[in-house]
PDB file of C-alpha atoms and ligand atoms in Angstrom:
ATOM      1  CA  MET A  16     -15.913  -7.160   5.632  1.00 86.00           C
ATOM      2  CA  ASN A  17     -12.440  -7.088   4.116  1.00 96.00           C
ATOM      3  CA  PHE A  18      -9.439  -7.030   6.506  1.00 98.00           C
ATOM      4  CA  VAL A  19      -6.046  -5.773   5.702  1.00 98.00           C
ATOM      5  CA  THR A  20      -2.701  -7.232   7.722  1.00 98.00           C
ATOM      6  CA  LEU A  21      -0.761  -4.292   8.666  1.00 98.00           C
ATOM      7  CA  ASN A  22       3.018  -4.605   8.889  1.00 98.00           C
ATOM      8  CA  ASN A  23       3.139  -5.474  12.460  1.00 98.00           C
ATOM      9  CA  GLY A  24       0.846  -8.583  11.742  1.00 98.00           C
ATOM     10  CA  LEU A  25      -2.598  -6.724  13.121  1.00 98.00           C
ATOM     11  CA  LYS A  26      -5.772  -6.981  11.189  1.00 98.00           C
ATOM     12  CA  MET A  27      -7.647  -4.214  10.457  1.00 98.00           C
ATOM     13  CA  PRO A  28     -10.940  -3.695   8.728  1.00 98.00           C
ATOM     14  CA  GLN A  29     -10.244  -2.335   4.983  1.00 98.00           C
ATOM     15  CA  LEU A  30     -13.533  -0.264   5.711  1.00 98.00           C
ATOM     16  CA  GLY A  31     -14.075   2.126   8.882  1.00 98.00           C
ATOM     17  CA  PHE A  32     -15.909   5.059  10.023  1.00 99.00           C
ATOM     18  CA  GLY A  33     -14.823   8.654  10.513  1.00 98.00           C
ATOM     19  CA  VAL A  34     -16.240  11.193  12.883  1.00 98.00           C
ATOM     20  CA  TRP A  35     -14.635  14.360  12.482  1.00 98.00           C
ATOM     21  CA  GLN A  36     -16.879  17.418  12.730  1.00 98.00           C
ATOM     22  CA  VAL A  37     -19.207  15.481  14.531  1.00 98.00           C
ATOM     23  CA  PRO A  38     -20.210  16.662  18.195  1.00 98.00           C
ATOM     24  CA  ASP A  39     -19.774  14.686  21.094  1.00 97.00           C
ATOM     25  CA  ASP A  40     -23.871  13.813  21.755  1.00 96.00           C
ATOM     26  CA  GLN A  41     -23.997  13.054  17.926  1.00 98.00           C
ATOM     27  CA  ALA A  42     -21.191  10.864  17.735  1.00 98.00           C
ATOM     28  CA  ALA A  43     -22.677   8.691  20.419  1.00 98.00           C
ATOM     29  CA  VAL A  44     -25.798   8.033  17.952  1.00 98.00           C
ATOM     30  CA  ALA A  45     -23.629   8.046  14.855  1.00 98.00           C
ATOM     31  CA  VAL A  46     -21.110   5.471  16.125  1.00 98.00           C
ATOM     32  CA  ALA A  47     -23.934   3.173  17.699  1.00 98.00           C
ATOM     33  CA  LYS A  48     -25.620   3.099  14.145  1.00 98.00           C
ATOM     34  CA  ALA A  49     -22.507   2.518  12.533  1.00 98.00           C
ATOM     35  CA  LEU A  50     -21.819  -0.382  15.070  1.00 98.00           C
ATOM     36  CA  GLU A  51     -25.350  -1.580  14.464  1.00 98.00           C
ATOM     37  CA  VAL A  52     -24.634  -1.836  10.664  1.00 98.00           C
ATOM     38  CA  GLY A  53     -21.612  -3.773  10.846  1.00 98.00           C
ATOM     39  CA  TYR A  54     -18.582  -1.408  11.229  1.00 98.00           C
ATOM     40  CA  ARG A  55     -16.034  -2.365  13.388  1.00 98.00           C
ATOM     41  CA  SER A  56     -13.269   0.268  12.883  1.00 98.00           C
ATOM     42  CA  ILE A  57     -13.595   3.869  14.278  1.00 99.00           C
ATOM     43  CA  ASP A  58     -11.412   6.755  13.560  1.00 99.00           C
ATOM     44  CA  THR A  59     -11.660   9.580  15.878  1.00 99.00           C
ATOM     45  CA  ALA A  60      -8.999  12.103  17.517  1.00 98.00           C
ATOM     46  CA  MET A  61      -8.490  14.370  20.385  1.00 98.00           C
ATOM     47  CA  ILE A  62      -9.353  17.730  18.454  1.00 98.00           C
ATOM     48  CA  TYR A  63     -12.556  16.088  17.069  1.00 98.00           C
ATOM     49  CA  GLU A  64     -13.752  16.591  20.847  1.00 98.00           C
ATOM     50  CA  ASN A  65     -15.807  13.509  20.795  1.00 98.00           C
ATOM     51  CA  GLU A  66     -13.868  10.615  21.976  1.00 98.00           C
ATOM     52  CA  LYS A  67     -16.421  10.477  25.178  1.00 98.00           C
ATOM     53  CA  GLY A  68     -19.267  10.306  22.474  1.00 98.00           C
ATOM     54  CA  VAL A  69     -17.350   7.346  20.812  1.00 98.00           C
ATOM     55  CA  GLY A  70     -16.555   5.682  23.901  1.00 98.00           C
ATOM     56  CA  LYS A  71     -20.167   5.936  24.968  1.00 98.00           C
ATOM     57  CA  ALA A  72     -21.365   4.163  21.983  1.00 98.00           C
ATOM     58  CA  ILE A  73     -18.735   1.256  22.323  1.00 98.00           C
ATOM     59  CA  HIS A  74     -19.679   0.710  26.139  1.00 98.00           C
ATOM     60  CA  GLU A  75     -23.419   0.758  24.828  1.00 98.00           C
ATOM     61  CA  SER A  76     -22.674  -2.041  22.323  1.00 97.00           C
ATOM     62  CA  SER A  77     -22.674  -5.544  23.246  1.00 92.00           C
ATOM     63  CA  ILE A  78     -19.667  -6.062  20.907  1.00 98.00           C
ATOM     64  CA  PRO A  79     -16.579  -7.596  22.418  1.00 98.00           C
ATOM     65  CA  ARG A  80     -13.655  -5.217  22.763  1.00 98.00           C
ATOM     66  CA  GLU A  81     -11.259  -7.257  20.725  1.00 98.00           C
ATOM     67  CA  GLU A  82     -13.741  -7.247  17.857  1.00 98.00           C
ATOM     68  CA  LEU A  83     -13.297  -3.665  17.353  1.00 98.00           C
ATOM     69  CA  PHE A  84     -10.618  -1.185  15.921  1.00 99.00           C
ATOM     70  CA  ILE A  85     -10.300   2.033  17.603  1.00 99.00           C
ATOM     71  CA  THR A  86      -8.075   4.564  16.376  1.00 99.00           C
ATOM     72  CA  THR A  87      -7.346   8.111  17.902  1.00 99.00           C
ATOM     73  CA  LYS A  88      -4.503  10.654  17.175  1.00 99.00           C
ATOM     74  CA  VAL A  89      -2.237  12.903  19.066  1.00 98.00           C
ATOM     75  CA  TRP A  90      -2.739  16.587  18.280  1.00 98.00           C
ATOM     76  CA  ASN A  91      -0.196  19.143  17.219  1.00 98.00           C
ATOM     77  CA  THR A  92      -0.080  20.883  20.897  1.00 97.00           C
ATOM     78  CA  ASP A  93       0.637  17.696  22.677  1.00 98.00           C
ATOM     79  CA  GLN A  94       3.647  16.755  20.519  1.00 98.00           C
ATOM     80  CA  GLY A  95       6.637  15.998  21.867  1.00 98.00           C
ATOM     81  CA  PHE A  96       7.846  12.934  23.839  1.00 98.00           C
ATOM     82  CA  ASP A  97       6.258  13.207  27.646  1.00 98.00           C
ATOM     83  CA  ASN A  98       3.361  15.316  26.287  1.00 98.00           C
ATOM     84  CA  SER A  99       2.562  12.595  23.929  1.00 98.00           C
ATOM     85  CA  ILE A 100       2.268   9.951  26.653  1.00 98.00           C
ATOM     86  CA  THR A 101       0.096  12.358  28.648  1.00 98.00           C
ATOM     87  CA  ALA A 102      -2.199  12.658  25.780  1.00 98.00           C
ATOM     88  CA  TYR A 103      -2.326   9.418  25.008  1.00 98.00           C
ATOM     89  CA  GLU A 104      -3.571   8.496  28.783  1.00 98.00           C
ATOM     90  CA  LYS A 105      -6.065  11.310  28.536  1.00 98.00           C
ATOM     91  CA  SER A 106      -7.800  10.086  25.386  1.00 99.00           C
ATOM     92  CA  LEU A 107      -7.820   6.858  26.759  1.00 98.00           C
ATOM     93  CA  GLU A 108      -9.850   7.949  29.862  1.00 98.00           C
ATOM     94  CA  ARG A 109     -12.135   9.895  27.813  1.00 98.00           C
ATOM     95  CA  LEU A 110     -12.628   6.974  25.507  1.00 98.00           C
ATOM     96  CA  GLY A 111     -12.897   4.857  28.558  1.00 98.00           C
ATOM     97  CA  LEU A 112     -10.974   2.188  27.190  1.00 98.00           C
ATOM     98  CA  ASP A 113      -7.674   0.768  28.424  1.00 98.00           C
ATOM     99  CA  TYR A 114      -5.774   0.629  25.180  1.00 98.00           C
ATOM    100  CA  VAL A 115      -6.826   1.606  21.471  1.00 98.00           C
ATOM    101  CA  ASP A 116      -5.807  -0.260  18.553  1.00 99.00           C
ATOM    102  CA  LEU A 117      -3.927   2.590  16.671  1.00 99.00           C
ATOM    103  CA  TYR A 118      -2.142   5.909  17.834  1.00 99.00           C
ATOM    104  CA  LEU A 119      -1.570   8.393  14.871  1.00 99.00           C
ATOM    105  CA  ILE A 120       0.511  11.344  15.049  1.00 98.00           C
ATOM    106  CA  HIS A 121      -2.293  13.752  13.239  1.00 98.00           C
ATOM    107  CA  TRP A 122      -0.129  16.351  11.754  1.00 98.00           C
ATOM    108  CA  PRO A 123       3.853  16.468  11.154  1.00 98.00           C
ATOM    109  CA  THR A 124       3.820  20.313  11.764  1.00 98.00           C
ATOM    110  CA  PRO A 125       7.437  20.278  10.289  1.00 97.00           C
ATOM    111  CA  GLN A 126       8.119  23.881  11.590  1.00 96.00           C
ATOM    112  CA  TYR A 127       8.379  22.758  15.042  1.00 96.00           C
ATOM    113  CA  ASP A 128      10.370  19.482  14.225  1.00 96.00           C
ATOM    114  CA  GLN A 129       9.069  17.595  17.069  1.00 98.00           C
ATOM    115  CA  TYR A 130       7.581  14.621  14.966  1.00 98.00           C
ATOM    116  CA  VAL A 131      10.496  12.245  15.440  1.00 98.00           C
ATOM    117  CA  GLU A 132      10.437  12.801  19.208  1.00 98.00           C
ATOM    118  CA  THR A 133       6.793  12.592  18.934  1.00 98.00           C
ATOM    119  CA  TYR A 134       7.071   9.128  17.160  1.00 98.00           C
ATOM    120  CA  LYS A 135       9.655   7.788  19.670  1.00 98.00           C
ATOM    121  CA  ALA A 136       6.709   8.338  22.549  1.00 98.00           C
ATOM    122  CA  LEU A 137       4.581   6.317  20.435  1.00 98.00           C
ATOM    123  CA  GLU A 138       7.262   3.559  19.971  1.00 98.00           C
ATOM    124  CA  LYS A 139       7.289   3.306  23.660  1.00 98.00           C
ATOM    125  CA  LEU A 140       3.576   2.910  23.899  1.00 98.00           C
ATOM    126  CA  TYR A 141       3.778   0.225  21.501  1.00 98.00           C
ATOM    127  CA  ARG A 142       6.890  -1.437  22.920  1.00 98.00           C
ATOM    128  CA  ASP A 143       5.292  -1.123  26.522  1.00 98.00           C
ATOM    129  CA  GLY A 144       2.182  -2.897  24.893  1.00 98.00           C
ATOM    130  CA  ARG A 145      -0.035  -0.323  25.386  1.00 98.00           C
ATOM    131  CA  VAL A 146      -1.145   0.487  21.991  1.00 98.00           C
ATOM    132  CA  LYS A 147      -1.449  -2.384  19.237  1.00 98.00           C
ATOM    133  CA  ALA A 148      -0.121  -0.327  16.455  1.00 99.00           C
ATOM    134  CA  ILE A 149       1.039   3.141  15.784  1.00 99.00           C
ATOM    135  CA  GLY A 150       1.362   5.207  12.591  1.00 99.00           C
ATOM    136  CA  VAL A 151       1.191   8.805  11.125  1.00 99.00           C
ATOM    137  CA  CYS A 152      -1.305  11.200   9.385  1.00 98.00           C
ATOM    138  CA  ASN A 153      -0.461  13.816   6.450  1.00 98.00           C
ATOM    139  CA  PHE A 154       3.224  12.793   6.474  1.00 98.00           C
ATOM    140  CA  ASN A 155       4.605  13.460   3.092  1.00 98.00           C
ATOM    141  CA  GLN A 156       7.535  11.073   1.812  1.00 98.00           C
ATOM    142  CA  ASN A 157      10.345  13.502   3.390  1.00 98.00           C
ATOM    143  CA  HIS A 158       8.668  13.387   6.677  1.00 98.00           C
ATOM    144  CA  LEU A 159       8.469   9.516   6.260  1.00 98.00           C
ATOM    145  CA  GLU A 160      12.188   8.809   5.263  1.00 98.00           C
ATOM    146  CA  GLN A 161      12.883  10.888   8.674  1.00 98.00           C
ATOM    147  CA  ILE A 162      10.907   8.554  10.838  1.00 98.00           C
ATOM    148  CA  ILE A 163      12.295   5.328   8.860  1.00 98.00           C
ATOM    149  CA  ASN A 164      15.989   6.738   9.165  1.00 98.00           C
ATOM    150  CA  GLU A 165      15.607   7.850  12.674  1.00 98.00           C
ATOM    151  CA  CYS A 166      13.136   5.720  14.506  1.00 98.00           C
ATOM    152  CA  GLU A 167      12.886   1.970  14.778  1.00 98.00           C
ATOM    153  CA  ILE A 168       9.308   0.839  13.989  1.00 98.00           C
ATOM    154  CA  THR A 169       7.665   1.763  10.735  1.00 98.00           C
ATOM    155  CA  PRO A 170       4.521   3.310  10.914  1.00 98.00           C
ATOM    156  CA  VAL A 171       1.554   0.751   9.964  1.00 99.00           C
ATOM    157  CA  LEU A 172       0.181   3.415   8.044  1.00 99.00           C
ATOM    158  CA  ASN A 173       0.025   6.864   6.612  1.00 99.00           C
ATOM    159  CA  GLN A 174      -3.768   8.549   6.693  1.00 98.00           C
ATOM    160  CA  VAL A 175      -3.704  11.281   4.159  1.00 98.00           C
ATOM    161  CA  GLU A 176      -6.411  13.046   2.217  1.00 98.00           C
ATOM    162  CA  CYS A 177      -7.188  10.665  -0.894  1.00 98.00           C
ATOM    163  CA  HIS A 178     -10.054  10.889  -3.215  1.00 98.00           C
ATOM    164  CA  PRO A 179     -10.847  10.573  -6.964  1.00 98.00           C
ATOM    165  CA  TYR A 180      -9.713  14.307  -7.666  1.00 98.00           C
ATOM    166  CA  LEU A 181      -6.443  13.937  -5.338  1.00 98.00           C
ATOM    167  CA  SER A 182      -5.320  10.226  -6.284  1.00 97.00           C
ATOM    168  CA  GLN A 183      -2.036  10.720  -4.159  1.00 98.00           C
ATOM    169  CA  LYS A 184      -0.057   8.268  -6.629  1.00 97.00           C
ATOM    170  CA  ASP A 185       3.590   9.419  -5.344  1.00 98.00           C
ATOM    171  CA  ILE A 186       2.911   8.913  -1.440  1.00 98.00           C
ATOM    172  CA  LYS A 187       0.721   5.542  -2.303  1.00 98.00           C
ATOM    173  CA  ASP A 188       3.727   4.566  -4.344  1.00 98.00           C
ATOM    174  CA  PHE A 189       6.291   5.298  -1.451  1.00 98.00           C
ATOM    175  CA  CYS A 190       3.940   3.761   1.367  1.00 98.00           C
ATOM    176  CA  HIS A 191       3.382   0.479  -0.548  1.00 98.00           C
ATOM    177  CA  SER A 192       7.124   0.257  -1.236  1.00 98.00           C
ATOM    178  CA  HIS A 193       7.853   0.587   2.291  1.00 98.00           C
ATOM    179  CA  ASN A 194       5.052  -1.737   3.299  1.00 98.00           C
ATOM    180  CA  ILE A 195       2.936   1.077   4.719  1.00 98.00           C
ATOM    181  CA  TYR A 196      -0.644   1.169   4.334  1.00 98.00           C
ATOM    182  CA  VAL A 197      -2.269   4.350   3.071  1.00 98.00           C
ATOM    183  CA  GLU A 198      -5.464   5.397   4.627  1.00 99.00           C
ATOM    184  CA  ALA A 199      -7.770   7.712   2.920  1.00 99.00           C
ATOM    185  CA  TRP A 200      -9.269  10.676   4.615  1.00 98.00           C
ATOM    186  CA  SER A 201     -12.271  12.654   3.226  1.00 98.00           C
ATOM    187  CA  PRO A 202     -12.406   9.589   1.025  1.00 98.00           C
ATOM    188  CA  LEU A 203     -15.680  10.987  -0.589  1.00 98.00           C
ATOM    189  CA  ASP A 204     -14.214  14.252  -0.942  1.00 98.00           C
ATOM    190  CA  GLN A 205     -16.063  15.571   1.748  1.00 98.00           C
ATOM    191  CA  GLY A 206     -19.389  15.047   0.103  1.00 98.00           C
ATOM    192  CA  GLY A 207     -18.245  17.527  -2.710  1.00 97.00           C
ATOM    193  CA  GLU A 208     -18.009  17.592  -6.479  1.00 97.00           C
ATOM    194  CA  ALA A 209     -16.477  14.122  -6.725  1.00 98.00           C
ATOM    195  CA  LEU A 210     -19.942  12.586  -6.118  1.00 98.00           C
ATOM    196  CA  GLU A 211     -21.482  14.521  -8.772  1.00 98.00           C
ATOM    197  CA  ASP A 212     -18.539  13.429 -11.551  1.00 98.00           C
ATOM    198  CA  PRO A 213     -20.161  12.445 -14.746  1.00 98.00           C
ATOM    199  CA  VAL A 214     -17.693   9.507 -14.944  1.00 98.00           C
ATOM    200  CA  ILE A 215     -18.361   8.275 -11.577  1.00 98.00           C
ATOM    201  CA  LYS A 216     -22.062   8.736 -12.367  1.00 98.00           C
ATOM    202  CA  ARG A 217     -21.895   6.955 -15.577  1.00 98.00           C
ATOM    203  CA  ILE A 218     -19.669   3.923 -13.780  1.00 99.00           C
ATOM    204  CA  ALA A 219     -22.070   3.833 -10.744  1.00 98.00           C
ATOM    205  CA  ALA A 220     -25.373   3.389 -12.796  1.00 98.00           C
ATOM    206  CA  ALA A 221     -23.829   0.640 -14.711  1.00 98.00           C
ATOM    207  CA  HIS A 222     -23.272  -1.091 -11.173  1.00 98.00           C
ATOM    208  CA  GLU A 223     -26.501  -0.125  -9.986  1.00 98.00           C
ATOM    209  CA  LYS A 224     -24.813   1.523  -7.169  1.00 98.00           C
ATOM    210  CA  THR A 225     -24.506   5.306  -6.077  1.00 98.00           C
ATOM    211  CA  THR A 226     -21.317   7.216  -6.672  1.00 99.00           C
ATOM    212  CA  ALA A 227     -20.172   7.201  -3.083  1.00 99.00           C
ATOM    213  CA  GLN A 228     -20.461   3.669  -3.042  1.00 99.00           C
ATOM    214  CA  THR A 229     -18.399   3.617  -6.546  1.00 99.00           C
ATOM    215  CA  ILE A 230     -15.737   5.883  -4.893  1.00 99.00           C
ATOM    216  CA  LEU A 231     -15.236   3.760  -1.933  1.00 98.00           C
ATOM    217  CA  ARG A 232     -14.867   0.522  -4.146  1.00 98.00           C
ATOM    218  CA  TRP A 233     -12.224   2.206  -6.284  1.00 98.00           C
ATOM    219  CA  HIS A 234     -10.454   2.807  -2.761  1.00 98.00           C
ATOM    220  CA  LEU A 235     -10.819  -0.781  -1.807  1.00 98.00           C
ATOM    221  CA  GLN A 236      -9.509  -2.203  -5.159  1.00 98.00           C
ATOM    222  CA  ASN A 237      -6.623   0.358  -4.933  1.00 98.00           C
ATOM    223  CA  ASN A 238      -5.720  -1.659  -1.520  1.00 98.00           C
ATOM    224  CA  THR A 239      -6.424   1.782   0.469  1.00 98.00           C
ATOM    225  CA  ILE A 240      -8.114   1.643   3.816  1.00 98.00           C
ATOM    226  CA  VAL A 241     -11.157   3.989   3.798  1.00 98.00           C
ATOM    227  CA  ILE A 242     -13.235   5.993   6.750  1.00 98.00           C
ATOM    228  CA  PRO A 243     -15.805   7.680   5.295  1.00 99.00           C
ATOM    229  CA  LYS A 244     -18.014   9.960   7.798  1.00 98.00           C
ATOM    230  CA  SER A 245     -21.819  10.434   7.829  1.00 98.00           C
ATOM    231  CA  VAL A 246     -24.191  11.375  10.370  1.00 98.00           C
ATOM    232  CA  THR A 247     -27.215  10.097   8.446  1.00 98.00           C
ATOM    233  CA  PRO A 248     -28.526   6.583   8.867  1.00 98.00           C
ATOM    234  CA  SER A 249     -29.157   5.668   5.114  1.00 98.00           C
ATOM    235  CA  ARG A 250     -25.737   7.136   4.125  1.00 98.00           C
ATOM    236  CA  ILE A 251     -24.016   4.788   7.010  1.00 98.00           C
ATOM    237  CA  GLU A 252     -25.755   1.896   5.680  1.00 98.00           C
ATOM    238  CA  GLU A 253     -24.918   2.625   1.831  1.00 98.00           C
ATOM    239  CA  ASN A 254     -21.457   3.625   2.502  1.00 98.00           C
ATOM    240  CA  PHE A 255     -21.128  -0.053   4.180  1.00 98.00           C
ATOM    241  CA  ASN A 256     -22.923  -1.834   1.166  1.00 98.00           C
ATOM    242  CA  VAL A 257     -19.596  -1.925  -1.101  1.00 98.00           C
ATOM    243  CA  PHE A 258     -18.537  -5.619  -0.966  1.00 98.00           C
ATOM    244  CA  ASP A 259     -21.071  -7.034  -3.571  1.00 98.00           C
ATOM    245  CA  PHE A 260     -19.533  -5.348  -6.634  1.00 98.00           C
ATOM    246  CA  GLU A 261     -16.380  -5.032  -8.611  1.00 98.00           C
ATOM    247  CA  LEU A 262     -14.923  -2.456 -10.691  1.00 99.00           C
ATOM    248  CA  SER A 263     -13.127  -3.430 -14.292  1.00 98.00           C
ATOM    249  CA  GLN A 264      -9.544  -2.449 -14.689  1.00 98.00           C
ATOM    250  CA  LYS A 265     -10.727   0.100 -17.221  1.00 98.00           C
ATOM    251  CA  GLU A 266     -13.352   1.514 -14.846  1.00 99.00           C
ATOM    252  CA  MET A 267     -10.446   1.990 -12.184  1.00 98.00           C
ATOM    253  CA  GLU A 268      -8.271   3.779 -14.683  1.00 98.00           C
ATOM    254  CA  GLU A 269     -11.238   5.869 -15.661  1.00 98.00           C
ATOM    255  CA  ILE A 270     -11.446   7.045 -11.857  1.00 98.00           C
ATOM    256  CA  HIS A 271      -7.852   7.448 -11.652  1.00 98.00           C
ATOM    257  CA  ASN A 272      -7.666   9.689 -14.727  1.00 98.00           C
ATOM    258  CA  LEU A 273     -10.128  12.045 -12.773  1.00 98.00           C
ATOM    259  CA  ASN A 274      -7.217  13.192 -10.530  1.00 98.00           C
ATOM    260  CA  ARG A 275      -6.630  16.895 -10.588  1.00 98.00           C
ATOM    261  CA  ASN A 276      -4.254  17.389  -7.473  1.00 98.00           C
ATOM    262  CA  ARG A 277      -7.050  19.242  -5.464  1.00 97.00           C
ATOM    263  CA  ARG A 278      -6.747  19.212  -1.988  1.00 97.00           C
ATOM    264  CA  LYS A 279      -9.786  20.089   0.034  1.00 96.00           C
ATOM    265  CA  GLY A 280      -7.376  20.382   3.346  1.00 97.00           C
ATOM    266  CA  PRO A 281      -3.856  22.017   3.332  1.00 97.00           C
ATOM    267  CA  GLU A 282      -0.575  20.663   2.222  1.00 97.00           C
ATOM    268  CA  PRO A 283       1.076  19.088   5.347  1.00 97.00           C
ATOM    269  CA  ASN A 284       4.247  21.654   5.172  1.00 96.00           C
ATOM    270  CA  ASP A 285       1.997  24.484   5.482  1.00 96.00           C
ATOM    271  CA  PHE A 286       0.144  23.349   8.255  1.00 96.00           C
ATOM    272  CA  ASN A 287       1.733  24.145  11.391  1.00 96.00           C
ATOM    273  CA  ILE A 288      -1.033  25.290  13.740  1.00 92.00           C
ATOM    274  CA  ARG A 289      -0.613  24.887  17.430  1.00 90.00           C
TER     275      ARG A 289
HETATM  276  P1  NDP B 330     -15.955  12.332   3.802  1.00 78.15           P
HETATM  277  O1  NDP B 330     -15.330  12.122   2.449  1.00 78.15           O
HETATM  278  O2  NDP B 330     -16.086  10.863   4.582  1.00 78.15           O
HETATM  279  O3  NDP B 330     -17.210  13.065   3.467  1.00 78.15           O
HETATM  280  C1  NDP B 330     -18.068  13.227   4.734  1.00 78.15           C
HETATM  281  C2  NDP B 330     -19.010  14.270   3.787  1.00 78.15           C
HETATM  282  O4  NDP B 330     -19.961  13.414   3.072  1.00 78.15           O
HETATM  283  C3  NDP B 330     -20.360  14.478   4.889  1.00 78.15           C
HETATM  284  O5  NDP B 330     -20.858  16.008   4.532  1.00 78.15           O
HETATM  285  C4  NDP B 330     -21.227  13.469   4.833  1.00 78.15           C
HETATM  286  O6  NDP B 330     -22.557  14.048   4.963  1.00 78.15           O
HETATM  287  C5  NDP B 330     -21.291  13.372   3.113  1.00 78.15           C
HETATM  288  N1  NDP B 330     -21.454  11.957   2.788  1.00 78.15           N
HETATM  289  C6  NDP B 330     -21.362  10.718   3.424  1.00 78.15           C
HETATM  290  N2  NDP B 330     -21.574   9.824   2.736  1.00 78.15           N
HETATM  291  C7  NDP B 330     -22.293   9.933   1.555  1.00 78.15           C
HETATM  292  C8  NDP B 330     -23.148   9.462   0.953  1.00 78.15           C
HETATM  293  N3  NDP B 330     -23.052   8.348   0.486  1.00 78.15           N
HETATM  294  N4  NDP B 330     -23.522  10.375  -0.227  1.00 78.15           N
HETATM  295  C9  NDP B 330     -23.660  11.647  -0.142  1.00 78.15           C
HETATM  296  N5  NDP B 330     -23.006  12.325   0.781  1.00 78.15           N
HETATM  297  C10 NDP B 330     -22.401  11.449   2.025  1.00 78.15           C
HETATM  298  O7  NDP B 330     -15.064  13.292   4.520  1.00 78.15           O
HETATM  299  P2  NDP B 330     -14.370  13.510   5.867  1.00 78.15           P
HETATM  300  O8  NDP B 330     -13.408  14.819   6.153  1.00 78.15           O
HETATM  301  O9  NDP B 330     -15.290  13.445   7.070  1.00 78.15           O
HETATM  302  O10 NDP B 330     -13.261  12.348   6.014  1.00 78.15           O
HETATM  303  C11 NDP B 330     -13.462  11.000   6.632  1.00 78.15           C
HETATM  304  C12 NDP B 330     -13.146  10.876   8.067  1.00 78.15           C
HETATM  305  O11 NDP B 330     -11.325  10.843   7.937  1.00 78.15           O
HETATM  306  C13 NDP B 330     -13.355  11.759   8.788  1.00 78.15           C
HETATM  307  O12 NDP B 330     -14.312  11.828   9.876  1.00 78.15           O
HETATM  308  C14 NDP B 330     -12.018  11.885   9.898  1.00 78.15           C
HETATM  309  O13 NDP B 330     -12.319  10.430  10.822  1.00 78.15           O
HETATM  310  C15 NDP B 330     -10.786  11.535   9.056  1.00 78.15           C
HETATM  311  N6  NDP B 330      -9.875  12.764   8.790  1.00 78.15           N
HETATM  312  C16 NDP B 330      -8.844  12.536   8.968  1.00 78.15           C
HETATM  313  C17 NDP B 330      -8.236  13.875   8.440  1.00 78.15           C
HETATM  314  C18 NDP B 330      -6.520  13.635   9.153  1.00 78.15           C
HETATM  315  O14 NDP B 330      -5.895  15.083   9.377  1.00 78.15           O
HETATM  316  N7  NDP B 330      -6.128  12.884   9.727  1.00 78.15           N
HETATM  317  C19 NDP B 330      -8.590  14.850   8.309  1.00 78.15           C
HETATM  318  C20 NDP B 330      -9.962  14.847   7.946  1.00 78.15           C
HETATM  319  C21 NDP B 330     -10.776  13.843   8.064  1.00 78.15           C
HETATM  320  P3  NDP B 330     -23.726  13.561   6.316  1.00 78.15           P
HETATM  321  O15 NDP B 330     -22.833  13.376   7.553  1.00 78.15           O
HETATM  322  O16 NDP B 330     -24.322  14.829   6.337  1.00 78.15           O
HETATM  323  O17 NDP B 330     -24.212  12.479   5.660  1.00 78.15           O
END
């Protein structure tokens, strides 16, 4: 496993396990499998409605808590200072934990203009020693600039949609220049077209790897944190088996050139659902 060191000194596995769209009971089974395979970082959220299942797998494993890296997120309806603190406490209760490693704002929902206030609540949780690190998801450059200007703690990372068809070069450059990691959600294009791309197929064959492994390797070599999701045991193993080969500079560029700026999810400014 590769680890990255976040801007507050905390170490985080560069490869983690996502559980969006996994029902609670299945999440317990999938996370147990992931932990058995060797994943130590799990990415959940209040809105996924599977924090209990994630917590169950954690408690049934014999892995010491300090070896795990658990992320959850404050949902749009819980934004605001007091609401966010309460939401954090409720997430801990469902997970059965007394802290999480990383607490993130799930979407900026700029129409409501509450993300600064929400982030200040996360700062309080961090200062009080109740969470190991804080960050954001789906923040565009202007949202991040506002956090940097009006708050005191730089987010450790920004979790954004990112895969070969949405390479996110601009936000990556901005984040890297501010010592903010980028974490890719839907790193495998949600199991979509990118896995069938002829260029990626050719590169994968040259390394005797699958297209999923090749895409994950591309993310890792880009210094991006990844959290692929799968409920299929063989794929959970496959996606973890990405540390024994290396893409050349030319192969990295070939994958980068596949970018189409094509999103599966919404543009963050347009997503104001509550
Ligand atoms: P992914 O890009 O991880 O793709 C998951 C899909 O790909 C599933 O359908 C899975 O199928 C399939 N798959 C996984 N591995 C393979 C493989 N080796 N070969 C072929 N198909 C494969 O998409 P997600 O959208 O789930 O993103 C990952 C995580 O990011 C989420 O689970 C969540 O934790 C986080 N996320 C965060 C968001 C945010 O707003 N902050 C938004 C969306 C996601 P199967 O499970 O059937 O094996």
